[in-house]
N, CA, C and O atoms as a printed pandas DataFrame, in Angstrom:
     atom_number atom_name residue_name chain_id  residue_number  x_coord  y_coord  z_coord
0              1         N          MET        A               1   -5.127    1.062   12.570
1              2        CA          MET        A               1   -4.247    1.318   11.347
2              3         C          MET        A               1   -5.221    0.952   10.253
3              4         O          MET        A               1   -5.932   -0.049   10.346
4              5         N          ARG        A               2   -5.253    1.784    9.193
5              6        CA          ARG        A               2   -6.013    1.560    8.167
6              7         C          ARG        A               2   -5.291    1.190    6.919
7              8         O          ARG        A               2   -4.378    1.931    6.553
8              9         N          ALA        A               3   -5.568    0.205    6.269
9             10        CA          ALA        A               3   -4.560   -0.162    4.974
10            11         C          ALA        A               3   -4.959    0.551    3.787
11            12         O          ALA        A               3   -6.147    0.689    3.493
12            13         N          ALA        A               4   -3.989    1.021    3.077
13            14        CA          ALA        A               4   -4.208    1.720    1.885
14            15         C          ALA        A               4   -4.936    1.020    0.928
15            16         O          ALA        A               4   -4.561   -0.048    0.443
16            17         N          ALA        A               5   -6.074    1.657    0.615
17            18        CA          ALA        A               5   -7.106    0.886   -0.625
18            19         C          ALA        A               5   -6.512    1.662   -1.968
19            20         O          ALA        A               5   -6.077    2.812   -2.032
20            21         N          PRO        A               6   -6.612    0.838   -2.838
21            22        CA          PRO        A               6   -6.303    1.306   -4.274
22            23         C          PRO        A               6   -7.371    2.369   -4.657
23            24         O          PRO        A               6   -8.537    2.012   -4.827
24            25         N          ASP        A               7   -7.093    3.337   -4.761
25            26        CA          ASP        A               7   -8.033    4.592   -5.059
26            27         C          ASP        A               7   -7.724    5.149   -6.287
27            28         O          ASP        A               7   -8.277    6.212   -6.566
28            29         N          GLY        A               8   -6.906    4.622   -7.129
29            30        CA          GLY        A               8   -6.897    5.239   -8.559
30            31         C          GLY        A               8   -5.851    6.479   -8.623
31            32         O          GLY        A               8   -5.755    7.205   -9.613
32            33         N          ASP        A               9   -5.114    6.621   -7.495
33            34        CA          ASP        A               9   -4.238    7.765   -7.638
34            35         C          ASP        A               9   -2.918    7.462   -8.371
35            36         O          ASP        A               9   -2.204    8.359   -8.820
36            37         N          GLN        A              10   -2.620    6.099   -8.473
37            38        CA          GLN        A              10   -1.373    5.692   -9.274
38            39         C          GLN        A              10   -1.262    6.515  -10.582
39            40         O          GLN        A              10   -0.227    7.119  -10.861
40            41         N          PRO        A              11   -2.328    6.521  -11.354
41            42        CA          PRO        A              11   -2.097    7.314  -12.741
42            43         C          PRO        A              11   -1.783    8.726  -12.617
43            44         O          PRO        A              11   -1.184    9.368  -13.480
44            45         N          VAL        A              12   -2.274    9.261  -11.337
45            46        CA          VAL        A              12   -2.193   10.738  -11.163
46            47         C          VAL        A              12   -0.539   11.024  -10.932
47            48         O          VAL        A              12    0.106   11.931  -11.457
48            49         N          HIS        A              13   -0.029    9.976   -9.980
49            50        CA          HIS        A              13    1.226   10.181   -9.558
50            51         C          HIS        A              13    2.170    9.953  -10.801
51            52         O          HIS        A              13    3.156   10.671  -10.965
52            53         N          ALA        A              14    1.867    9.007  -11.612
53            54        CA          ALA        A              14    2.506    8.833  -12.739
54            55         C          ALA        A              14    2.616   10.019  -13.781
55            56         O          ALA        A              14    3.621   10.403  -14.380
56            57         N          LEU        A              15    1.416   10.462  -13.835
57            58        CA          LEU        A              15    1.492   11.527  -14.686
58            59         C          LEU        A              15    2.168   12.835  -14.299
59            60         O          LEU        A              15    2.741   13.572  -15.101
60            61         N          SER        A              16    2.036   13.070  -12.883
61            62        CA          SER        A              16    2.997   14.053  -12.374
62            63         C          SER        A              16    4.524   13.813  -12.524
63            64         O          SER        A              16    5.287   14.778  -12.472
64            65         N          VAL        A              17    4.990   12.545  -12.710
65            66        CA          VAL        A              17    6.441   12.343  -12.731
66            67         C          VAL        A              17    6.833   12.618  -14.405
67            68         O          VAL        A              17    7.865   13.075  -14.895
68            69         N          VAL        A              18    5.686   12.189  -14.993
69            70        CA          VAL        A              18    5.982   12.455  -16.443
70            71         C          VAL        A              18    6.258   13.843  -16.895
71            72         O          VAL        A              18    7.163   14.217  -17.641
72            73         N          ASN        A              19    5.172   14.661  -16.223
73            74        CA          ASN        A              19    5.278   16.265  -16.408
74            75         C          ASN        A              19    6.488   16.828  -15.976
75            76         O          ASN        A              19    7.074   17.556  -16.777
76            77         N          THR        A              20    7.032   16.618  -14.748
77            78        CA          THR        A              20    8.002   17.081  -14.187
78            79         C          THR        A              20    9.236   16.686  -14.847
79            80         O          THR        A              20   10.068   17.588  -14.940
80            81         N          LEU        A              21    9.555   15.549  -15.328
81            82        CA          LEU        A              21   10.500   15.089  -16.090
82            83         C          LEU        A              21   10.798   15.714  -17.374
83            84         O          LEU        A              21   11.927   16.096  -17.681
84            85         N          SER        A              22    9.688   15.822  -18.179
85            86        CA          SER        A              22    9.476   16.302  -19.476
86            87         C          SER        A              22    9.834   17.835  -19.264
87            88         O          SER        A              22   10.671   18.278  -20.051
88            89         N          THR        A              23    9.359   18.642  -18.385
89            90        CA          THR        A              23    9.597   20.032  -18.245
90            91         C          THR        A              23   11.076   20.009  -17.939
91            92         O          THR        A              23   11.765   20.831  -18.543
92            93         N          ALA        A              24   11.680   19.167  -17.068
93            94        CA          ALA        A              24   13.017   19.475  -16.637
94            95         C          ALA        A              24   13.941   19.226  -17.748
95            96         O          ALA        A              24   14.910   19.983  -17.812
96            97         N          THR        A              25   13.826   18.319  -18.624
97            98        CA          THR        A              25   14.562   17.989  -19.600
98            99         C          THR        A              25   14.470   18.793  -20.883
99           100         O          THR        A              25   15.453   18.896  -21.617
100          101         N          ALA        A              26   13.242   19.399  -21.182
101          102        CA          ALA        A              26   13.039   20.390  -22.204
102          103         C          ALA        A              26   13.476   21.572  -21.749
103          104         O          ALA        A              26   13.571   22.445  -22.611
104          105         N          GLY        A              27   13.853   21.944  -20.345
105          106        CA          GLY        A              27   14.658   23.115  -20.093
106          107         C          GLY        A              27   16.146   22.930  -20.335
107          108         O          GLY        A              27   16.955   23.856  -20.272
108          109         N          ARG        A              28   16.445   21.693  -20.611
109          110        CA          ARG        A              28   17.892   21.686  -21.081
110          111         C          ARG        A              28   18.247   21.585  -22.589
111          112         O          ARG        A              28   19.171   20.896  -23.021
112          113         N          ARG        A              29   17.364   22.394  -23.391
113          114        CA          ARG        A              29   17.423   22.197  -24.761
114          115         C          ARG        A              29   18.838   22.694  -25.191
115          116         O          ARG        A              29   19.540   22.055  -25.975
116          117         N          ARG        A              30   19.224   23.919  -24.603
117          118        CA          ARG        A              30   20.344   24.543  -25.063
118          119         C          ARG        A              30   21.530   23.710  -24.857
119          120         O          ARG        A              30   22.385   23.596  -25.736
120          121         N          GLU        A              31   21.617   23.047  -23.575
121          122        CA          GLU        A              31   22.672   22.278  -23.328
122          123         C          GLU        A              31   22.807   21.045  -24.251
123          124         O          GLU        A              31   23.904   20.610  -24.601
124          125         N          PHE        A              32   21.627   20.510  -24.621
125          126        CA          PHE        A              32   21.762   19.533  -25.642
126          127         C          PHE        A              32   22.315   19.882  -27.119
127          128         O          PHE        A              32   23.027   19.167  -27.824
128          129         N          VAL        A              33   21.830   21.100  -27.388
129          130        CA          VAL        A              33   22.250   21.580  -28.778
130          131         C          VAL        A              33   23.736   22.046  -28.659
131          132         O          VAL        A              33   24.359   22.099  -29.720
132          133         N          LEU        A              34   24.335   22.363  -27.600
133          134        CA          LEU        A              34   25.727   22.464  -27.365
134          135         C          LEU        A              34   26.545   21.587  -27.478
135          136         O          LEU        A              34   27.658   21.763  -27.973
136          137         N          LEU        A              35   26.046   20.330  -26.964
137          138        CA          LEU        A              35   26.663   19.059  -26.858
138          139         C          LEU        A              35   27.106   18.558  -28.439
139          140         O          LEU        A              35   28.195   18.062  -28.726
140          141         N          ARG        A              36   26.207   18.766  -29.191
141          142        CA          ARG        A              36   26.319   18.125  -30.669
142          143         C          ARG        A              36   27.523   18.794  -31.377
143          144         O          ARG        A              36   28.325   18.011  -31.886
144          145         N          PRO        A              37   27.784   20.169  -31.495
145          146        CA          PRO        A              37   28.983   20.565  -31.894
146          147         C          PRO        A              37   30.291   20.028  -31.263
147          148         O          PRO        A              37   31.347   19.961  -31.892
148          149         N          ALA        A              38   30.145   19.660  -30.003
149          150        CA          ALA        A              38   31.292   19.364  -28.978
150          151         C          ALA        A              38   31.708   17.983  -29.470
151          152         O          ALA        A              38   32.818   17.578  -29.123
152          153         N          GLY        A              39   30.823   17.101  -30.358
153          154        CA          GLY        A              39   31.359   15.881  -30.785
154          155         C          GLY        A              39   30.249   14.723  -30.126
155          156         O          GLY        A              39   30.432   13.551  -30.456
156          157         N          ALA        A              40   29.266   15.001  -29.331
157          158        CA          ALA        A              40   28.412   14.139  -28.869
158          159         C          ALA        A              40   27.414   13.672  -29.953
159          160         O          ALA        A              40   26.908   14.472  -30.741
160          161         N          GLN        A              41   27.152   12.360  -29.965
161          162        CA          GLN        A              41   26.209   11.726  -30.997
162          163         C          GLN        A              41   24.694   12.021  -30.400
163          164         O          GLN        A              41   24.546   12.351  -29.223
164          165         N          SER        A              42   23.796   11.901  -31.136
165          166        CA          SER        A              42   22.325   12.029  -30.712
166          167         C          SER        A              42   22.051   11.027  -29.853
167          168         O          SER        A              42   21.266   11.314  -28.949
168          169         N          ALA        A              43   22.581    9.673  -29.892
169          170        CA          ALA        A              43   22.096    8.852  -28.930
170          171         C          ALA        A              43   22.862    8.905  -27.585
171          172         O          ALA        A              43   22.340    8.456  -26.565
172          173         N          GLN        A              44   24.051    9.431  -27.583
173          174        CA          GLN        A              44   24.579    9.813  -26.312
174          175         C          GLN        A              44   23.783   10.929  -25.693
175          176         O          GLN        A              44   23.421   10.796  -24.524
176          177         N          VAL        A              45   23.488   11.974  -26.339
177          178        CA          VAL        A              45   22.659   13.034  -25.819
178          179         C          VAL        A              45   21.435   12.579  -25.162
179          180         O          VAL        A              45   21.109   13.013  -24.056
180          181         N          VAL        A              46   20.718   11.682  -25.836
181          182        CA          VAL        A              46   19.401   11.086  -25.397
182          183         C          VAL        A              46   19.474   10.207  -24.195
183          184         O          VAL        A              46   18.634   10.155  -23.297
184          185         N          ARG        A              47   20.672    9.467  -24.293
185          186        CA          ARG        A              47   20.948    8.576  -23.113
186          187         C          ARG        A              47   21.301    9.159  -21.683
187          188         O          ARG        A              47   21.117    8.561  -20.623
188          189         N          THR        A              48   21.832   10.414  -21.830
189          190        CA          THR        A              48   22.347   11.106  -20.648
190          191         C          THR        A              48   21.129   11.395  -19.761
191          192         O          THR        A              48   21.055   10.937  -18.621
192          193         N          PRO        A              49   20.131   12.199  -20.330
193          194        CA          PRO        A              49   18.974   12.454  -19.128
194          195         C          PRO        A              49   18.370   11.028  -18.566
195          196         O          PRO        A              49   17.986   10.802  -17.418
196          197         N          ALA        A              50   18.389   10.230  -19.560
197          198        CA          ALA        A              50   17.572    8.808  -19.235
198          199         C          ALA        A              50   18.466    8.292  -18.084
199          200         O          ALA        A              50   17.883    8.115  -17.014
200          201         N          TRP        A              51   19.845    8.012  -18.134
201          202        CA          TRP        A              51   20.511    7.615  -17.080
202          203         C          TRP        A              51   20.383    8.566  -15.799
203          204         O          TRP        A              51   20.121    8.059  -14.708
204          205         N          GLU        A              52   20.535    9.699  -15.908
205          206        CA          GLU        A              52   20.329   10.547  -14.916
206          207         C          GLU        A              52   19.030   10.346  -14.047
207          208         O          GLU        A              52   19.003   10.410  -12.818
208          209         N          ALA        A              53   17.951   10.091  -14.878
209          210        CA          ALA        A              53   16.637    9.850  -14.272
210          211         C          ALA        A              53   16.517    8.509  -13.654
211          212         O          ALA        A              53   15.706    8.308  -12.749
212          213         N          VAL        A              54   17.422    7.439  -14.185
213          214        CA          VAL        A              54   17.394    6.342  -13.549
214          215         C          VAL        A              54   18.098    6.172  -12.253
215          216         O          VAL        A              54   17.691    5.415  -11.372
216          217         N          LEU        A              55   19.199    6.924  -12.162
217          218        CA          LEU        A              55   19.987    7.133  -11.011
218          219         C          LEU        A              55   19.274    7.794  -10.027
219          220         O          LEU        A              55   19.314    7.364   -8.875
220          221         N          THR        A              56   18.557    8.886  -10.341
221          222        CA          THR        A              56   17.691    9.748   -9.231
222          223         C          THR        A              56   16.506    8.790   -8.670
223          224         O          THR        A              56   16.135    8.917   -7.503
224          225         N          CYS        A              57   15.925    7.828   -9.535
225          226        CA          CYS        A              57   14.728    7.200   -9.180
226          227         C          CYS        A              57   15.414    5.933   -8.281
227          228         O          CYS        A              57   14.738    5.533   -7.333
228          229         N          ALA        A              58   16.609    5.338   -8.511
229          230        CA          ALA        A              58   17.116    4.497   -7.541
230          231         C          ALA        A              58   17.451    5.057   -6.318
231          232         O          ALA        A              58   17.166    4.439   -5.293
232          233         N          VAL        A              59   17.980    6.069   -6.266
233          234        CA          VAL        A              59   18.292    7.050   -4.896
234          235         C          VAL        A              59   17.083    6.853   -4.156
235          236         O          VAL        A              59   16.990    6.275   -3.073
236          237         N          ALA        A              60   15.902    7.528   -5.012
237          238        CA          ALA        A              60   14.700    7.712   -4.277
238          239         C          ALA        A              60   14.032    6.565   -3.810
239          240         O          ALA        A              60   13.275    6.598   -2.840
240          241         N          LEU        A              61   14.298    5.481   -4.505
241          242        CA          LEU        A              61   13.796    4.052   -3.963
242          243         C          LEU        A              61   14.442    3.514   -2.869
243          244         O          LEU        A              61   13.870    2.886   -1.979
244          245         N          LEU        A              62   15.881    3.800   -2.929
245          246        CA          LEU        A              62   16.813    3.361   -1.713
246          247         C          LEU        A              62   16.325    4.244   -0.432
247          248         O          LEU        A              62   16.146    3.661    0.638
248          249         N          ARG        A              63   16.127    5.530   -0.529
249          250        CA          ARG        A              63   15.686    6.497    0.460
250          251         C          ARG        A              63   14.512    6.015    0.950
251          252         O          ARG        A              63   14.383    5.977    2.173
252          253         N          ALA        A              64   13.616    5.632    0.235
253          254        CA          ALA        A              64   12.223    5.181    0.635
254          255         C          ALA        A              64   12.394    3.964    1.476
255          256         O          ALA        A              64   11.754    3.860    2.522
256          257         N          ALA        A              65   13.228    3.027    1.080
257          258        CA          ALA        A              65   13.428    1.750    2.004
258          259         C          ALA        A              65   14.109    1.999    3.322
259          260         O          ALA        A              65   13.835    1.394    4.359
260          261         N          VAL        A              66   15.034    2.953    3.195
261          262        CA          VAL        A              66   15.600    3.488    4.407
262          263         C          VAL        A              66   14.722    3.976    5.430
263          264         O          VAL        A              66   14.830    3.644    6.610
264          265         N          VAL        A              67   13.768    4.838    4.944
265          266        CA          VAL        A              67   12.774    5.481    5.846
266          267         C          VAL        A              67   11.835    4.423    6.305
267          268         O          VAL        A              67   11.568    4.365    7.506
268          269         N          CYS        A              68   11.303    3.575    5.461
269          270        CA          CYS        A              68   10.446    2.623    5.850
270          271         C          CYS        A              68   10.957    1.548    6.802
271          272         O          CYS        A              68   10.232    1.000    7.633
272          273         N          GLY        A              69   12.169    1.298    6.639
273          274        CA          GLY        A              69   12.864    0.192    7.592
274          275         C          GLY        A              69   12.605    0.319    9.031
275          276         O          GLY        A              69   12.110   -0.605    9.675
276          277         N          PRO        A              70   12.947    1.506    9.571
277          278        CA          PRO        A              70   12.745    1.549   11.099
278          279         C          PRO        A              70   11.327    1.461   11.575
279          280         O          PRO        A              70   11.094    1.260   12.766
280          281         N          VAL        A              71   10.260    1.619   10.588
281          282        CA          VAL        A              71    8.956    1.398   11.122
282          283         C          VAL        A              71    8.563   -0.230   10.931
283          284         O          VAL        A              71    7.925   -0.882   11.758
284          285         N          LEU        A              72    9.031   -0.683    9.793
285          286        CA          LEU        A              72    8.691   -2.016    9.344
286          287         C          LEU        A              72    9.260   -3.032   10.232
287          288         O          LEU        A              72    8.610   -4.008   10.605
288          289         N          VAL        A              73   10.452   -2.808   10.566
289          290        CA          VAL        A              73   11.291   -3.929   11.399
290          291         C          VAL        A              73   10.710   -4.188   12.767
291          292         O          VAL        A              73   10.557   -5.354   13.129
292          293         N          PRO        A              74   10.332   -3.049   13.655
293          294        CA          PRO        A              74    9.640   -3.353   14.878
294          295         C          PRO        A              74    8.442   -3.969   14.775
295          296         O          PRO        A              74    8.085   -4.865   15.541
296          297         N          LEU        A              75    7.721   -3.497   13.770
297          298        CA          LEU        A              75    6.132   -3.944   13.432
298          299         C          LEU        A              75    6.235   -5.480   13.061
299          300         O          LEU        A              75    5.410   -6.318   13.421
300          301         N          SER        A              76    7.405   -5.750   12.260
301          302        CA          SER        A              76    7.503   -7.246   11.936
302          303         C          SER        A              76    7.721   -8.000   13.124
303          304         O          SER        A              76    7.044   -9.008   13.326
304          305         N          ILE        A              77    8.662   -7.596   13.998
305          306        CA          ILE        A              77    9.140   -8.349   15.161
306          307         C          ILE        A              77    7.613   -8.370   16.161
307          308         O          ILE        A              77    7.196   -9.418   16.654
308          309         N          ALA        A              78    7.133   -7.451   16.280
309          310        CA          ALA        A              78    5.951   -7.511   17.245
310          311         C          ALA        A              78    4.785   -8.598   16.397
311          312         O          ALA        A              78    4.129   -9.346   17.122
312          313         N          LEU        A              79    4.652   -8.634   15.523
313          314        CA          LEU        A              79    3.527   -9.351   14.660
314          315         C          LEU        A              79    3.970  -10.846   14.245
315          316         O          LEU        A              79    3.170  -11.778   14.333
316          317         N          THR        A              80    5.206  -11.009   13.819
317          318        CA          THR        A              80    5.548  -12.330   13.448
318          319         C          THR        A              80    6.750  -12.910   14.202
319          320         O          THR        A              80    6.986  -14.118   14.178
320          321         N          GLY        A              81    7.582  -11.942   14.939
321          322        CA          GLY        A              81    8.733  -12.456   15.808
322          323         C          GLY        A              81   10.074  -12.437   15.021
323          324         O          GLY        A              81   11.167  -12.640   15.549
324          325         N          SER        A              82    9.874  -12.166   13.682
325          326        CA          SER        A              82   11.140  -12.100   12.930
326          327         C          SER        A              82   11.320  -10.540   12.508
327          328         O          SER        A              82   10.419   -9.702   12.472
328          329         N          ALA        A              83   12.647  -10.354   12.206
329          330        CA          ALA        A              83   12.961   -9.032   12.026
330          331         C          ALA        A              83   12.858   -8.744   10.427
331          332         O          ALA        A              83   13.006   -7.583   10.046
332          333         N          VAL        A              84   12.660   -9.557    9.688
333          334        CA          VAL        A              84   12.802   -9.366    8.268
334          335         C          VAL        A              84   11.171   -9.185    7.921
335          336         O          VAL        A              84   10.388  -10.097    8.184
336          337         N          PRO        A              85   10.738   -7.971    7.327
337          338        CA          PRO        A              85    9.413   -7.836    7.149
338          339         C          PRO        A              85    8.852   -8.594    5.989
339          340         O          PRO        A              85    9.584   -8.732    5.008
340          341         N          ALA        A              86    7.513   -9.161    5.970
341          342        CA          ALA        A              86    6.973  -10.031    4.898
342          343         C          ALA        A              86    6.447   -9.126    3.783
343          344         O          ALA        A              86    5.310   -8.655    3.745
344          345         N          LEU        A              87    7.274   -8.970    3.013
345          346        CA          LEU        A              87    6.939   -8.068    1.735
346          347         C          LEU        A              87    6.416   -8.895    0.581
347          348         O          LEU        A              87    7.004   -9.952    0.355
348          349         N          ALA        A              88    5.394   -8.557   -0.174
349          350        CA          ALA        A              88    4.959   -9.196   -1.371
350          351         C          ALA        A              88    5.973   -8.983   -2.510
351          352         O          ALA        A              88    6.064   -7.872   -3.031
352          353         N          ARG        A              89    6.706   -9.975   -2.896
353          354        CA          ARG        A              89    7.807   -9.639   -4.065
354          355         C          ARG        A              89    7.212   -9.182   -5.264
355          356         O          ARG        A              89    7.740   -8.296   -5.937
356          357         N          GLY        A              90    6.062   -9.770   -5.599
357          358        CA          GLY        A              90    5.560   -9.372   -6.852
358          359         C          GLY        A              90    5.193   -8.005   -6.960
359          360         O          GLY        A              90    5.739   -7.325   -7.829
360          361         N          PRO        A              91    4.352   -7.507   -6.210
361          362        CA          PRO        A              91    4.026   -6.018   -6.451
362          363         C          PRO        A              91    5.170   -4.941   -6.074
363          364         O          PRO        A              91    5.132   -3.789   -6.505
364          365         N          LEU        A              92    6.268   -5.464   -5.164
365          366        CA          LEU        A              92    7.120   -4.612   -4.842
366          367         C          LEU        A              92    8.167   -4.490   -6.149
367          368         O          LEU        A              92    8.607   -3.405   -6.529
368          369         N          THR        A              93    8.475   -5.698   -6.739
369          370        CA          THR        A              93    9.223   -5.742   -7.931
370          371         C          THR        A              93    8.462   -4.967   -9.190
371          372         O          THR        A              93    9.142   -4.281   -9.954
372          373         N          ALA        A              94    7.274   -5.077   -9.348
373          374        CA          ALA        A              94    6.521   -4.315  -10.423
374          375         C          ALA        A              94    6.659   -2.928  -10.080
375          376         O          ALA        A              94    6.851   -2.135  -11.001
376          377         N          LEU        A              95    6.591   -2.515   -8.909
377          378        CA          LEU        A              95    6.571   -1.010   -8.437
378          379         C          LEU        A              95    7.967   -0.555   -8.721
379          380         O          LEU        A              95    8.081    0.606   -9.114
380          381         N          THR        A              96    9.065   -1.290   -8.586
381          382        CA          THR        A              96   10.172   -0.782   -8.517
382          383         C          THR        A              96   10.716   -0.615  -10.288
383          384         O          THR        A              96   11.328    0.359  -10.726
384          385         N          ALA        A              97   10.354   -1.677  -10.985
385          386        CA          ALA        A              97   10.381   -1.977  -12.387
386          387         C          ALA        A              97    9.721   -0.840  -13.008
387          388         O          ALA        A              97   10.348   -0.086  -13.752
388          389         N          GLY        A              98    8.588   -0.690  -12.763
389          390        CA          GLY        A              98    7.678    0.353  -13.285
390          391         C          GLY        A              98    8.181    1.804  -13.082
391          392         O          GLY        A              98    8.165    2.605  -14.017
392          393         N          ALA        A              99    8.634    2.135  -11.827
393          394        CA          ALA        A              99    9.300    3.462  -11.663
394          395         C          ALA        A              99   10.532    3.639  -12.584
395          396         O          ALA        A              99   10.615    4.651  -13.279
396          397         N          LEU        A             100   11.446    2.728  -12.610
397          398        CA          LEU        A             100   12.554    2.913  -13.252
398          399         C          LEU        A             100   12.255    2.931  -14.812
399          400         O          LEU        A             100   12.912    3.707  -15.505
400          401         N          VAL        A             101   11.378    2.184  -15.350
401          402        CA          VAL        A             101   11.144    2.359  -16.865
402          403         C          VAL        A             101   10.383    3.573  -17.160
403          404         O          VAL        A             101   10.620    4.255  -18.157
404          405         N          LEU        A             102    9.341    3.893  -16.183
405          406        CA          LEU        A             102    8.727    5.320  -16.385
406          407         C          LEU        A             102    9.591    6.552  -16.510
407          408         O          LEU        A             102    9.452    7.420  -17.372
408          409         N          THR        A             103   10.480    6.532  -15.574
409          410        CA          THR        A             103   11.463    7.626  -15.700
410          411         C          THR        A             103   12.455    7.849  -16.604
411          412         O          THR        A             103   12.804    8.950  -17.029
412          413         N          ALA        A             104   13.055    6.427  -16.985
413          414        CA          ALA        A             104   13.962    6.443  -18.052
414          415         C          ALA        A             104   13.390    6.693  -19.364
415          416         O          ALA        A             104   13.972    7.386  -20.199
416          417         N          GLY        A             105   12.154    6.091  -19.582
417          418        CA          GLY        A             105   11.503    6.194  -20.957
418          419         C          GLY        A             105   11.024    7.715  -21.160
419          420         O          GLY        A             105   11.048    8.218  -22.284
420          421         N          THR        A             106   10.593    8.423  -20.040
421          422        CA          THR        A             106   10.161    9.812  -20.001
422          423         C          THR        A             106   11.211   10.610  -20.433
423          424         O          THR        A             106   11.119   11.330  -21.427
424          425         N          ALA        A             107   12.250   10.518  -19.711
425          426        CA          ALA        A             107   13.511   11.247  -19.759
426          427         C          ALA        A             107   14.183   11.163  -21.231
427          428         O          ALA        A             107   14.569   12.145  -21.865
428          429         N          ALA        A             108   14.251    9.860  -21.647
429          430        CA          ALA        A             108   14.772    9.818  -23.040
430          431         C          ALA        A             108   13.999   10.311  -24.318
431          432         O          ALA        A             108   14.526   10.723  -25.352
432          433         N          LEU        A             109   12.552   10.184  -24.041
433          434        CA          LEU        A             109   11.838   10.708  -25.036
434          435         C          LEU        A             109   11.640   12.172  -24.999
435          436         O          LEU        A             109   11.353   12.838  -25.993
436          437         N          ALA        A             110   11.817   12.677  -23.722
437          438        CA          ALA        A             110   11.750   14.223  -23.660
438          439         C          ALA        A             110   13.049   14.762  -24.196
439          440         O          ALA        A             110   13.043   15.849  -24.774
440          441         N          GLY        A             111   14.229   14.034  -24.036
441          442        CA          GLY        A             111   15.543   14.501  -24.488
442          443         C          GLY        A             111   15.593   14.431  -26.091
443          444         O          GLY        A             111   16.192   15.269  -26.766
444          445         N          LEU        A             112   14.938   13.402  -26.593
445          446        CA          LEU        A             112   14.894   13.231  -27.931
446          447         C          LEU        A             112   14.098   14.372  -28.601
447          448         O          LEU        A             112   14.602   15.022  -29.516
448          449         N          LEU        A             113   12.899   14.605  -28.159
449          450        CA          LEU        A             113   12.150   15.857  -28.583
450          451         C          LEU        A             113   12.809   17.184  -28.536
451          452         O          LEU        A             113   12.727   18.055  -29.403
452          453         N          ALA        A             114   13.512   17.241  -27.359
453          454        CA          ALA        A             114   14.210   18.538  -27.091
454          455         C          ALA        A             114   15.388   18.719  -28.171
455          456         O          ALA        A             114   15.704   19.777  -28.715
456          457         N          LEU        A             115   15.979   17.429  -28.363
457          458        CA          LEU        A             115   17.250   17.535  -29.313
458          459         C          LEU        A             115   16.799   17.901  -30.823
459          460         O          LEU        A             115   17.472   18.529  -31.640
460          461         N          ARG        A             116   15.316   17.286  -31.031
461          462        CA          ARG        A             116   14.963   17.591  -32.521
462          463         C          ARG        A             116   14.663   18.951  -32.696
463          464         O          ARG        A             116   14.944   19.591  -33.710
464          465         N          SER        A             117   14.001   19.460  -31.547
465          466        CA          SER        A             117   13.653   21.023  -31.967
466          467         C          SER        A             117   14.596   21.923  -31.786
467          468         O          SER        A             117   15.371   21.815  -30.836
468          469         N          ALA        A             118   14.677   22.981  -32.699
469          470        CA          ALA        A             118   15.637   23.964  -32.951
470          471         C          ALA        A             118   15.474   24.855  -31.764
471          472         O          ALA        A             118   14.644   25.764  -31.750
472          473         N          ALA        A             119   16.414   24.538  -30.593
473          474        CA          ALA        A             119   16.266   25.440  -29.509
474          475         C          ALA        A             119   16.849   26.653  -29.493
475          476         O          ALA        A             119   16.299   27.708  -29.178
476          477         N          ALA        A             120   18.353   26.448  -29.954
477          478        CA          ALA        A             120   19.242   27.640  -29.839
478          479         C          ALA        A             120   20.351   27.287  -30.771
479          480         O          ALA        A             120   20.691   26.106  -30.841
480          481         N          ALA        A             121   20.948   28.191  -31.491
481          482        CA          ALA        A             121   22.232   27.835  -32.120
482          483         C          ALA        A             121   23.282   28.182  -31.155
483          484         O          ALA        A             121   23.143   29.135  -30.388
484          485         N          PRO        A             122   24.432   27.366  -31.171
485          486        CA          PRO        A             122   25.595   27.683  -30.193
486          487         C          PRO        A             122   25.831   29.212  -30.386
487          488         O          PRO        A             122   25.734   29.808  -31.458
488          489         N          GLY        A             123   26.157   29.755  -29.169
489          490        CA          GLY        A             123   26.442   31.179  -29.170
490          491         C          GLY        A             123   25.205   32.151  -29.360
491          492         O          GLY        A             123   25.333   33.356  -29.143
492          493         N          GLY        A             124   23.971   31.582  -29.780
493          494        CA          GLY        A             124   22.913   32.504  -30.244
494          495         C          GLY        A             124   22.056   32.657  -28.970
495          496         O          GLY        A             124   22.310   32.064  -27.921
496          497         N          PRO        A             125   21.035   33.490  -29.145
497          498        CA          PRO        A             125   19.886   33.632  -28.074
498          499         C          PRO        A             125   19.097   32.348  -27.913
499          500         O          PRO        A             125   18.893   31.611  -28.878
500          501         N          ALA        A             126   18.704   32.111  -26.830
501          502        CA          ALA        A             126   17.910   30.932  -26.627
502          503         C          ALA        A             126   16.412   31.153  -26.719
503          504         O          ALA        A             126   15.936   32.202  -26.285
504          505         N          ARG        A             127   15.736   30.330  -27.196
505          506        CA          ARG        A             127   14.173   30.478  -27.427
506          507         C          ARG        A             127   13.605   29.997  -26.124
507          508         O          ARG        A             127   14.134   29.175  -25.377
508          509         N          ALA        A             128   12.379   30.658  -25.933
509          510        CA          ALA        A             128   11.564   30.328  -24.764
510          511         C          ALA        A             128   11.101   29.064  -24.520
511          512         O          ALA        A             128   10.484   28.598  -25.478
512          513         N          VAL        A             129   11.189   28.337  -23.547
513          514        CA          VAL        A             129   10.636   26.890  -23.550
514          515         C          VAL        A             129    9.302   26.822  -22.857
515          516         O          VAL        A             129    9.054   27.031  -21.670
516          517         N          SER        A             130    8.393   26.445  -23.963
517          518        CA          SER        A             130    7.029   26.427  -23.556
518          519         C          SER        A             130    6.211   25.629  -24.655
519          520         O          SER        A             130    4.996   25.474  -24.528
């Protein structure tokens, strides 16, 4: 079994998360524009994709823990005799907090930029997202 060496892929993964969230949020311009006449404030419209992204990230982190648990518990029992895996709290906390901040910040910024751009007038034709 080979330990994962830090190979510098983390910035590449973060960039792919930023690109995916930005594209998905920009694709919702028309929805954001239609929320304004319905009475939503700009801050509410910007917070919506941020909270959606945080919820999605939290579910993904929980699913990752559920997938890793059946592997880590037997390994921990075999190596230490305890069913509780010895995990480094610092890096694990930094990873979780970094993922949540990255997704919330990206979605909020993309939502703000999508709201500022003139995407479509309510009832009018939508502009191409690019």
